[in-house]
């Protein structure tokens, strides 16, 4: 896991291509260590994640996630992760806190 610290930001980058509950526990320990920072999770190397990871991720708040692959983004939308975490397209969007990815689930009445 790569950890980068900036002024008030801590960016955690898992280097594993698959995230599971074990990886989530490691992330949770790192997030607790950097509580004074605005923590962001960079998923640029991640290609797959398990349902256990998503369930554990929902327990960690607040969390900011960016560089999400399309397959994982679909899972996040189905599991309503955007209601519990801040999803961004890029690291720059995370740092400026702009252009959040939100699934609005509109319906025609």
Tab-separated table of N, CA, C and O in Angstrom:
chain	number	residue	atom	x	y	z
A	1	UNK	N	0.852	-1.166	0.000
A	1	UNK	CA	0.000	0.000	0.000
A	1	UNK	C	0.901	1.234	0.000
A	1	UNK	O	1.853	1.317	0.767
A	2	UNK	N	0.568	2.160	-0.860
A	2	UNK	CA	1.311	3.412	-0.939
A	2	UNK	C	0.536	4.491	-0.193
A	2	UNK	O	-0.666	4.622	-0.349
A	3	UNK	N	1.255	5.269	0.611
A	3	UNK	CA	0.638	6.345	1.387
A	3	UNK	C	1.337	7.644	1.014
A	3	UNK	O	2.557	7.757	1.113
A	4	UNK	N	0.541	8.620	0.564
A	4	UNK	CA	1.078	9.939	0.222
A	4	UNK	C	0.395	10.977	1.091
A	4	UNK	O	-0.823	10.994	1.208
A	5	UNK	N	1.211	11.847	1.688
A	5	UNK	CA	0.696	12.913	2.541
A	5	UNK	C	0.965	14.255	1.870
A	5	UNK	O	2.063	14.514	1.397
A	6	UNK	N	-0.069	15.087	1.816
A	6	UNK	CA	0.037	16.441	1.316
A	6	UNK	C	-0.345	17.368	2.464
A	6	UNK	O	-0.414	16.935	3.608
A	7	UNK	N	-0.638	18.627	2.186
A	7	UNK	CA	-0.954	19.598	3.223
A	7	UNK	C	-1.970	19.057	4.229
A	7	UNK	O	-1.678	18.892	5.400
A	8	UNK	N	-3.175	18.796	3.775
A	8	UNK	CA	-4.227	18.285	4.664
A	8	UNK	C	-4.838	17.000	4.129
A	8	UNK	O	-5.872	16.555	4.596
A	9	UNK	N	-4.186	16.396	3.134
A	9	UNK	CA	-4.708	15.200	2.483
A	9	UNK	C	-3.801	13.996	2.733
A	9	UNK	O	-2.582	14.116	2.765
A	10	UNK	N	-4.419	12.847	2.887
A	10	UNK	CA	-3.720	11.568	2.953
A	10	UNK	C	-4.331	10.682	1.876
A	10	UNK	O	-5.535	10.419	1.899
A	11	UNK	N	-3.511	10.250	0.925
A	11	UNK	CA	-4.005	9.422	-0.172
A	11	UNK	C	-3.435	8.023	-0.011
A	11	UNK	O	-2.223	7.822	-0.001
A	12	UNK	N	-4.332	7.059	0.114
A	12	UNK	CA	-3.963	5.655	0.245
A	12	UNK	C	-4.199	4.967	-1.093
A	12	UNK	O	-5.295	5.045	-1.649
A	13	UNK	N	-3.161	4.304	-1.606
A	13	UNK	CA	-3.268	3.611	-2.887
A	13	UNK	C	-2.984	2.132	-2.676
A	13	UNK	O	-1.825	1.738	-2.507
A	14	UNK	N	-4.016	1.278	-2.669
A	14	UNK	CA	-3.771	-0.164	-2.572
A	14	UNK	C	-3.105	-0.649	-3.856
A	14	UNK	O	-3.531	-0.307	-4.958
A	15	UNK	N	-2.040	-1.428	-3.723
A	15	UNK	CA	-1.307	-1.922	-4.880
A	15	UNK	C	-1.776	-3.306	-5.307
A	15	UNK	O	-1.310	-3.841	-6.297
A	16	UNK	N	-2.712	-3.869	-4.582
A	16	UNK	CA	-3.271	-5.177	-4.909
A	16	UNK	C	-4.347	-5.025	-5.982
A	16	UNK	O	-5.185	-4.129	-5.904
A	17	UNK	N	-4.350	-5.901	-7.000
A	17	UNK	CA	-5.397	-5.798	-8.024
A	17	UNK	C	-6.769	-6.261	-7.545
A	17	UNK	O	-7.778	-5.976	-8.167
A	18	UNK	N	-6.817	-6.963	-6.415
A	18	UNK	CA	-8.094	-7.434	-5.871
A	18	UNK	C	-8.205	-7.013	-4.412
A	18	UNK	O	-7.298	-7.253	-3.613
A	19	UNK	N	-9.331	-6.415	-4.078
A	19	UNK	CA	-9.569	-5.978	-2.705
A	19	UNK	C	-10.583	-6.895	-2.044
A	19	UNK	O	-11.631	-7.177	-2.613
A	20	UNK	N	-10.255	-7.321	-0.839
A	20	UNK	CA	-11.153	-8.173	-0.075
A	20	UNK	C	-11.263	-7.625	1.342
A	20	UNK	O	-10.819	-6.509	1.615
A	21	UNK	N	-11.853	-8.378	2.237
A	21	UNK	CA	-12.062	-7.887	3.607
A	21	UNK	C	-10.736	-7.679	4.336
A	21	UNK	O	-10.615	-6.772	5.158
A	22	UNK	N	-9.718	-8.479	4.023
A	22	UNK	CA	-8.407	-8.308	4.637
A	22	UNK	C	-7.808	-6.961	4.266
A	22	UNK	O	-7.285	-6.234	5.110
A	23	UNK	N	-7.885	-6.609	2.999
A	23	UNK	CA	-7.384	-5.315	2.533
A	23	UNK	C	-8.160	-4.166	3.167
A	23	UNK	O	-7.595	-3.135	3.488
A	24	UNK	N	-9.449	-4.360	3.354
A	24	UNK	CA	-10.266	-3.317	3.962
A	24	UNK	C	-9.873	-3.106	5.418
A	24	UNK	O	-9.848	-1.973	5.898
A	25	UNK	N	-9.553	-4.168	6.125
A	25	UNK	CA	-9.093	-4.024	7.508
A	25	UNK	C	-7.769	-3.266	7.564
A	25	UNK	O	-7.558	-2.438	8.453
A	26	UNK	N	-6.882	-3.530	6.613
A	26	UNK	CA	-5.618	-2.788	6.548
A	26	UNK	C	-5.878	-1.314	6.254
A	26	UNK	O	-5.251	-0.437	6.851
A	27	UNK	N	-6.800	-1.044	5.333
A	27	UNK	CA	-7.154	0.344	5.017
A	27	UNK	C	-7.752	1.043	6.233
A	27	UNK	O	-7.438	2.205	6.503
A	28	UNK	N	-8.611	0.344	6.958
A	28	UNK	CA	-9.246	0.921	8.138
A	28	UNK	C	-8.196	1.294	9.186
A	28	UNK	O	-8.276	2.352	9.809
A	29	UNK	N	-7.197	0.452	9.366
A	29	UNK	CA	-6.129	0.748	10.324
A	29	UNK	C	-5.338	1.980	9.898
A	29	UNK	O	-4.989	2.826	10.731
A	30	UNK	N	-5.081	2.113	8.611
A	30	UNK	CA	-4.351	3.283	8.120
A	30	UNK	C	-5.196	4.548	8.238
A	30	UNK	O	-4.683	5.612	8.572
A	31	UNK	N	-6.481	4.444	7.965
A	31	UNK	CA	-7.368	5.610	8.066
A	31	UNK	C	-7.431	6.098	9.508
A	31	UNK	O	-7.412	7.300	9.764
A	32	UNK	N	-7.480	5.175	10.463
A	32	UNK	CA	-7.497	5.568	11.870
A	32	UNK	C	-6.191	6.256	12.254
A	32	UNK	O	-6.188	7.157	13.087
A	33	UNK	N	-5.087	5.840	11.646
A	33	UNK	CA	-3.794	6.448	11.962
A	33	UNK	C	-3.696	7.882	11.451
A	33	UNK	O	-2.963	8.689	12.007
A	34	UNK	N	-4.419	8.198	10.385
A	34	UNK	CA	-4.376	9.528	9.778
A	34	UNK	C	-5.708	10.249	9.925
A	34	UNK	O	-6.220	10.826	8.976
A	35	UNK	N	-6.285	10.250	11.111
A	35	UNK	CA	-7.593	10.854	11.324
A	35	UNK	C	-7.610	12.355	11.142
A	35	UNK	O	-8.630	12.921	10.800
A	36	UNK	N	-6.507	13.038	11.341
A	36	UNK	CA	-6.476	14.487	11.196
A	36	UNK	C	-6.476	14.952	9.756
A	36	UNK	O	-6.664	16.127	9.477
A	37	UNK	N	-6.285	14.031	8.829
A	37	UNK	CA	-6.219	14.349	7.411
A	37	UNK	C	-7.534	14.014	6.710
A	37	UNK	O	-8.314	13.212	7.202
A	38	UNK	N	-7.729	14.618	5.569
A	38	UNK	CA	-8.841	14.235	4.687
A	38	UNK	C	-8.341	13.043	3.873
A	38	UNK	O	-7.454	13.181	3.029
A	39	UNK	N	-8.887	11.874	4.129
A	39	UNK	CA	-8.371	10.629	3.561
A	39	UNK	C	-9.052	10.327	2.235
A	39	UNK	O	-10.278	10.369	2.124
A	40	UNK	N	-8.237	10.002	1.226
A	40	UNK	CA	-8.735	9.604	-0.083
A	40	UNK	C	-8.187	8.242	-0.453
A	40	UNK	O	-7.040	7.913	-0.146
A	41	UNK	N	-9.002	7.453	-1.098
A	41	UNK	CA	-8.624	6.104	-1.509
A	41	UNK	C	-8.504	6.076	-3.028
A	41	UNK	O	-9.485	6.288	-3.739
A	42	UNK	N	-7.295	5.854	-3.517
A	42	UNK	CA	-7.014	5.831	-4.951
A	42	UNK	C	-7.102	4.391	-5.446
A	42	UNK	O	-6.279	3.548	-5.080
A	43	UNK	N	-8.088	4.089	-6.275
A	43	UNK	CA	-8.297	2.725	-6.769
A	43	UNK	C	-7.754	2.532	-8.182
A	43	UNK	O	-8.281	1.722	-8.946
A	44	UNK	N	-6.694	3.232	-8.542
A	44	UNK	CA	-6.185	3.156	-9.910
A	44	UNK	C	-5.609	1.782	-10.259
A	44	UNK	O	-5.649	1.375	-11.415
A	45	UNK	N	-5.081	1.031	-9.287
A	45	UNK	CA	-4.515	-0.290	-9.561
A	45	UNK	C	-5.510	-1.417	-9.342
A	45	UNK	O	-5.238	-2.565	-9.674
A	46	UNK	N	-6.653	-1.117	-8.776
A	46	UNK	CA	-7.631	-2.146	-8.405
A	46	UNK	C	-8.490	-2.519	-9.606
A	46	UNK	O	-9.031	-1.661	-10.288
A	47	UNK	N	-8.602	-3.826	-9.853
A	47	UNK	CA	-9.406	-4.321	-10.960
A	47	UNK	C	-10.643	-5.071	-10.490
A	47	UNK	O	-11.600	-5.225	-11.238
A	48	UNK	N	-10.622	-5.553	-9.253
A	48	UNK	CA	-11.723	-6.372	-8.749
A	48	UNK	C	-11.844	-6.165	-7.245
A	48	UNK	O	-10.858	-5.900	-6.562
A	49	UNK	N	-13.070	-6.270	-6.746
A	49	UNK	CA	-13.271	-6.207	-5.296
A	49	UNK	C	-14.393	-7.170	-4.921
A	49	UNK	O	-15.255	-7.476	-5.732
A	50	UNK	N	-14.350	-7.622	-3.687
A	50	UNK	CA	-15.350	-8.579	-3.212
A	50	UNK	C	-16.478	-7.843	-2.501
A	50	UNK	O	-16.351	-6.672	-2.152
A	51	UNK	N	-17.567	-8.548	-2.281
A	51	UNK	CA	-18.710	-7.972	-1.584
A	51	UNK	C	-18.342	-7.664	-0.133
A	51	UNK	O	-18.834	-6.695	0.449
A	52	UNK	N	-17.448	-8.457	0.453
A	52	UNK	CA	-17.002	-8.199	1.819
A	52	UNK	C	-16.281	-6.857	1.911
A	52	UNK	O	-16.446	-6.117	2.883
A	53	UNK	N	-15.484	-6.545	0.883
A	53	UNK	CA	-14.790	-5.256	0.862
A	53	UNK	C	-15.789	-4.105	0.823
A	53	UNK	O	-15.648	-3.126	1.562
A	54	UNK	N	-16.806	-4.217	-0.001
A	54	UNK	CA	-17.794	-3.140	-0.117
A	54	UNK	C	-18.565	-2.985	1.195
A	54	UNK	O	-18.799	-1.874	1.652
A	55	UNK	N	-18.942	-4.097	1.816
A	55	UNK	CA	-19.655	-4.013	3.094
A	55	UNK	C	-18.785	-3.394	4.189
A	55	UNK	O	-19.267	-2.589	4.987
A	56	UNK	N	-17.513	-3.750	4.232
A	56	UNK	CA	-16.610	-3.153	5.221
A	56	UNK	C	-16.355	-1.685	4.903
A	56	UNK	O	-16.219	-0.865	5.805
A	57	UNK	N	-16.305	-1.353	3.632
A	57	UNK	CA	-16.065	0.028	3.218
A	57	UNK	C	-17.206	0.940	3.652
A	57	UNK	O	-16.989	2.096	4.001
A	58	UNK	N	-18.419	0.414	3.653
A	58	UNK	CA	-19.571	1.211	4.065
A	58	UNK	C	-19.518	1.575	5.551
A	58	UNK	O	-20.141	2.546	5.969
A	59	UNK	N	-18.766	0.813	6.341
A	59	UNK	CA	-18.640	1.099	7.768
A	59	UNK	C	-17.636	2.211	8.042
A	59	UNK	O	-17.655	2.800	9.109
A	60	UNK	N	-16.736	2.468	7.081
A	60	UNK	CA	-15.712	3.500	7.238
A	60	UNK	C	-16.280	4.824	6.745
A	60	UNK	O	-16.624	4.970	5.587
A	61	UNK	N	-16.416	5.775	7.634
A	61	UNK	CA	-16.882	7.096	7.224
A	61	UNK	C	-16.035	8.150	7.896
A	61	UNK	O	-15.617	7.960	9.026
A	62	UNK	N	-15.767	9.252	7.349
A	62	UNK	CA	-15.968	9.596	5.937
A	62	UNK	C	-14.814	9.064	5.103
A	62	UNK	O	-13.675	9.025	5.549
A	63	UNK	N	-15.094	8.654	3.911
A	63	UNK	CA	-14.083	8.139	2.988
A	63	UNK	C	-14.328	8.757	1.619
A	63	UNK	O	-15.469	8.966	1.214
A	64	UNK	N	-13.254	9.081	0.937
A	64	UNK	CA	-13.303	9.644	-0.407
A	64	UNK	C	-12.607	8.663	-1.340
A	64	UNK	O	-11.494	8.222	-1.047
A	65	UNK	N	-13.244	8.324	-2.452
A	65	UNK	CA	-12.709	7.333	-3.374
A	65	UNK	C	-12.617	7.954	-4.753
A	65	UNK	O	-13.552	8.623	-5.204
A	66	UNK	N	-11.508	7.709	-5.446
A	66	UNK	CA	-11.353	8.222	-6.806
A	66	UNK	C	-10.549	7.240	-7.658
A	66	UNK	O	-10.030	6.252	-7.150
A	67	UNK	N	-10.498	7.510	-8.976
A	67	UNK	CA	-9.869	6.629	-9.973
A	67	UNK	C	-10.486	5.229	-9.934
A	67	UNK	O	-9.794	4.221	-9.853
A	68	UNK	N	-11.791	5.176	-10.023
A	68	UNK	CA	-12.544	3.924	-9.914
A	68	UNK	C	-12.714	3.322	-11.305
A	68	UNK	O	-13.130	4.011	-12.232
A	69	UNK	N	-12.421	2.033	-11.441
A	69	UNK	CA	-12.645	1.372	-12.732
A	69	UNK	C	-14.146	1.239	-12.984
A	69	UNK	O	-14.955	1.277	-12.057
A	70	UNK	N	-14.518	1.056	-14.231
A	70	UNK	CA	-15.936	1.034	-14.587
A	70	UNK	C	-16.677	-0.154	-13.972
A	70	UNK	O	-17.831	-0.025	-13.572
A	71	UNK	N	-16.011	-1.312	-13.876
A	71	UNK	CA	-16.663	-2.483	-13.284
A	71	UNK	C	-16.959	-2.265	-11.801
A	71	UNK	O	-18.030	-2.598	-11.302
A	72	UNK	N	-16.012	-1.681	-11.097
A	72	UNK	CA	-16.209	-1.417	-9.674
A	72	UNK	C	-17.215	-0.293	-9.483
A	72	UNK	O	-18.028	-0.319	-8.553
A	73	UNK	N	-17.216	0.682	-10.381
A	73	UNK	CA	-18.177	1.781	-10.279
A	73	UNK	C	-19.607	1.272	-10.415
A	73	UNK	O	-20.509	1.739	-9.719
A	74	UNK	N	-19.829	0.302	-11.271
A	74	UNK	CA	-21.165	-0.291	-11.406
A	74	UNK	C	-21.575	-0.957	-10.101
A	74	UNK	O	-22.710	-0.797	-9.639
A	75	UNK	N	-20.662	-1.688	-9.477
A	75	UNK	CA	-20.969	-2.310	-8.182
A	75	UNK	C	-21.273	-1.262	-7.121
A	75	UNK	O	-22.195	-1.421	-6.321
A	76	UNK	N	-20.495	-0.184	-7.119
A	76	UNK	CA	-20.737	0.891	-6.157
A	76	UNK	C	-22.123	1.499	-6.349
A	76	UNK	O	-22.804	1.821	-5.381
A	77	UNK	N	-22.558	1.667	-7.591
A	77	UNK	CA	-23.883	2.217	-7.852
A	77	UNK	C	-24.980	1.265	-7.395
A	77	UNK	O	-25.990	1.691	-6.830
A	78	UNK	N	-24.815	-0.015	-7.651
A	78	UNK	CA	-25.824	-0.996	-7.249
A	78	UNK	C	-25.918	-1.089	-5.730
A	78	UNK	O	-27.006	-1.202	-5.169
A	79	UNK	N	-24.778	-0.982	-5.054
A	79	UNK	CA	-24.742	-1.102	-3.594
A	79	UNK	C	-24.959	0.238	-2.884
A	79	UNK	O	-24.893	0.300	-1.662
A	80	UNK	N	-25.221	1.309	-3.637
A	80	UNK	CA	-25.443	2.653	-3.091
A	80	UNK	C	-24.281	3.143	-2.225
A	80	UNK	O	-24.480	3.773	-1.190
A	81	UNK	N	-23.074	2.872	-2.668
A	81	UNK	CA	-21.894	3.335	-1.945
A	81	UNK	C	-21.796	4.851	-2.008
A	81	UNK	O	-21.291	5.481	-1.073
A	82	UNK	N	-22.328	5.459	-3.062
A	82	UNK	CA	-22.249	6.920	-3.190
A	82	UNK	C	-23.041	7.634	-2.102
A	82	UNK	O	-22.835	8.816	-1.867
A	83	UNK	N	-23.924	6.935	-1.412
A	83	UNK	CA	-24.674	7.534	-0.300
A	83	UNK	C	-23.845	7.580	0.980
A	83	UNK	O	-24.144	8.337	1.892
A	84	UNK	N	-22.787	6.753	1.063
A	84	UNK	CA	-21.966	6.648	2.270
A	84	UNK	C	-20.549	7.170	2.076
A	84	UNK	O	-19.857	7.429	3.061
A	85	UNK	N	-20.111	7.278	0.825
A	85	UNK	CA	-18.752	7.723	0.536
A	85	UNK	C	-18.798	8.768	-0.572
A	85	UNK	O	-19.758	8.834	-1.341
A	86	UNK	N	-17.770	9.583	-0.637
A	86	UNK	CA	-17.654	10.571	-1.697
A	86	UNK	C	-16.867	9.957	-2.845
A	86	UNK	O	-15.706	9.587	-2.669
A	87	UNK	N	-17.499	9.839	-4.015
A	87	UNK	CA	-16.847	9.267	-5.188
A	87	UNK	C	-16.442	10.387	-6.137
A	87	UNK	O	-17.254	11.265	-6.448
A	88	UNK	N	-15.197	10.339	-6.590
A	88	UNK	CA	-14.679	11.338	-7.512
A	88	UNK	C	-14.040	10.645	-8.709
A	88	UNK	O	-13.644	9.482	-8.625
A	89	UNK	N	-13.891	11.392	-9.812
A	89	UNK	CA	-13.265	10.840	-11.006
A	89	UNK	C	-11.747	10.810	-10.850
A	89	UNK	O	-11.102	9.803	-11.128
A	90	UNK	N	-11.158	11.907	-10.403
A	90	UNK	CA	-9.705	12.011	-10.353
A	90	UNK	C	-9.231	12.552	-9.005
A	90	UNK	O	-10.018	13.020	-8.183
A	91	UNK	N	-7.924	12.518	-8.826
A	91	UNK	CA	-7.323	13.032	-7.604
A	91	UNK	C	-7.524	14.538	-7.485
A	91	UNK	O	-7.751	15.054	-6.395
A	92	UNK	N	-7.465	15.228	-8.605
A	92	UNK	CA	-7.670	16.678	-8.593
A	92	UNK	C	-9.090	17.031	-8.132
A	92	UNK	O	-9.283	17.983	-7.377
A	93	UNK	N	-10.075	16.277	-8.586
A	93	UNK	CA	-11.453	16.499	-8.134
A	93	UNK	C	-11.579	16.272	-6.626
A	93	UNK	O	-12.297	16.995	-5.938
A	94	UNK	N	-10.888	15.261	-6.119
A	94	UNK	CA	-10.897	14.984	-4.676
A	94	UNK	C	-10.289	16.143	-3.898
A	94	UNK	O	-10.843	16.590	-2.895
A	95	UNK	N	-9.150	16.644	-4.368
A	95	UNK	CA	-8.471	17.719	-3.642
A	95	UNK	C	-9.283	19.013	-3.637
A	95	UNK	O	-9.265	19.748	-2.652
A	96	UNK	N	-9.981	19.289	-4.737
A	96	UNK	CA	-10.787	20.512	-4.800
A	96	UNK	C	-12.212	20.296	-4.323
A	96	UNK	O	-12.980	21.260	-4.238
A	97	UNK	N	-12.590	19.050	-4.046
A	97	UNK	CA	-13.935	18.683	-3.588
A	97	UNK	C	-14.999	19.139	-4.587
A	97	UNK	O	-16.013	19.729	-4.221
A	98	UNK	N	-14.765	18.841	-5.844
A	98	UNK	CA	-15.697	19.180	-6.918
A	98	UNK	C	-15.996	17.950	-7.761
A	98	UNK	O	-15.251	16.992	-7.769
A	99	UNK	N	-17.086	18.022	-8.471
A	99	UNK	CA	-17.506	16.995	-9.437
A	99	UNK	C	-17.600	15.605	-8.810
A	99	UNK	O	-16.991	14.650	-9.269
A	100	UNK	N	-18.410	15.498	-7.759
A	100	UNK	CA	-18.690	14.194	-7.163
A	100	UNK	C	-19.531	13.355	-8.103
A	100	UNK	O	-20.368	13.862	-8.824
A	101	UNK	N	-19.314	12.052	-8.063
A	101	UNK	CA	-20.124	11.110	-8.825
A	101	UNK	C	-21.293	10.685	-7.959
A	101	UNK	O	-21.107	10.103	-6.893
A	102	UNK	N	-22.506	10.993	-8.413
A	102	UNK	CA	-23.700	10.684	-7.632
A	102	UNK	C	-24.686	9.942	-8.519
A	102	UNK	O	-24.956	10.365	-9.635
A	103	UNK	N	-25.231	8.877	-8.022
A	103	UNK	CA	-26.261	8.129	-8.727
A	103	UNK	C	-27.615	8.649	-8.252
A	103	UNK	O	-28.058	8.344	-7.152
A	104	UNK	N	-28.267	9.419	-9.065
A	104	UNK	CA	-29.506	10.076	-8.654
A	104	UNK	C	-30.740	9.179	-8.723
A	104	UNK	O	-31.724	9.432	-8.093
A	105	UNK	N	-30.710	8.144	-9.555
A	105	UNK	CA	-31.809	7.189	-9.701
A	105	UNK	C	-33.142	7.888	-9.988
A	105	UNK	O	-34.140	7.727	-9.274
A	106	UNK	N	-33.163	8.669	-11.046
A	106	UNK	CA	-34.368	9.356	-11.454
A	106	UNK	C	-35.396	8.350	-11.992
A	106	UNK	O	-35.052	7.298	-12.505
A	107	UNK	N	-36.651	8.700	-11.863
A	107	UNK	CA	-37.705	7.876	-12.453
A	107	UNK	C	-38.782	8.792	-13.019
A	107	UNK	O	-38.994	9.909	-12.535
A	108	UNK	N	-39.442	8.334	-14.048
A	108	UNK	CA	-40.497	9.111	-14.684
A	108	UNK	C	-41.814	8.810	-13.987
A	108	UNK	O	-42.195	7.658	-13.795
A	109	UNK	N	-42.527	9.853	-13.597
A	109	UNK	CA	-43.779	9.676	-12.872
A	109	UNK	C	-44.938	10.005	-13.790
A	109	UNK	O	-44.945	10.894	-14.551
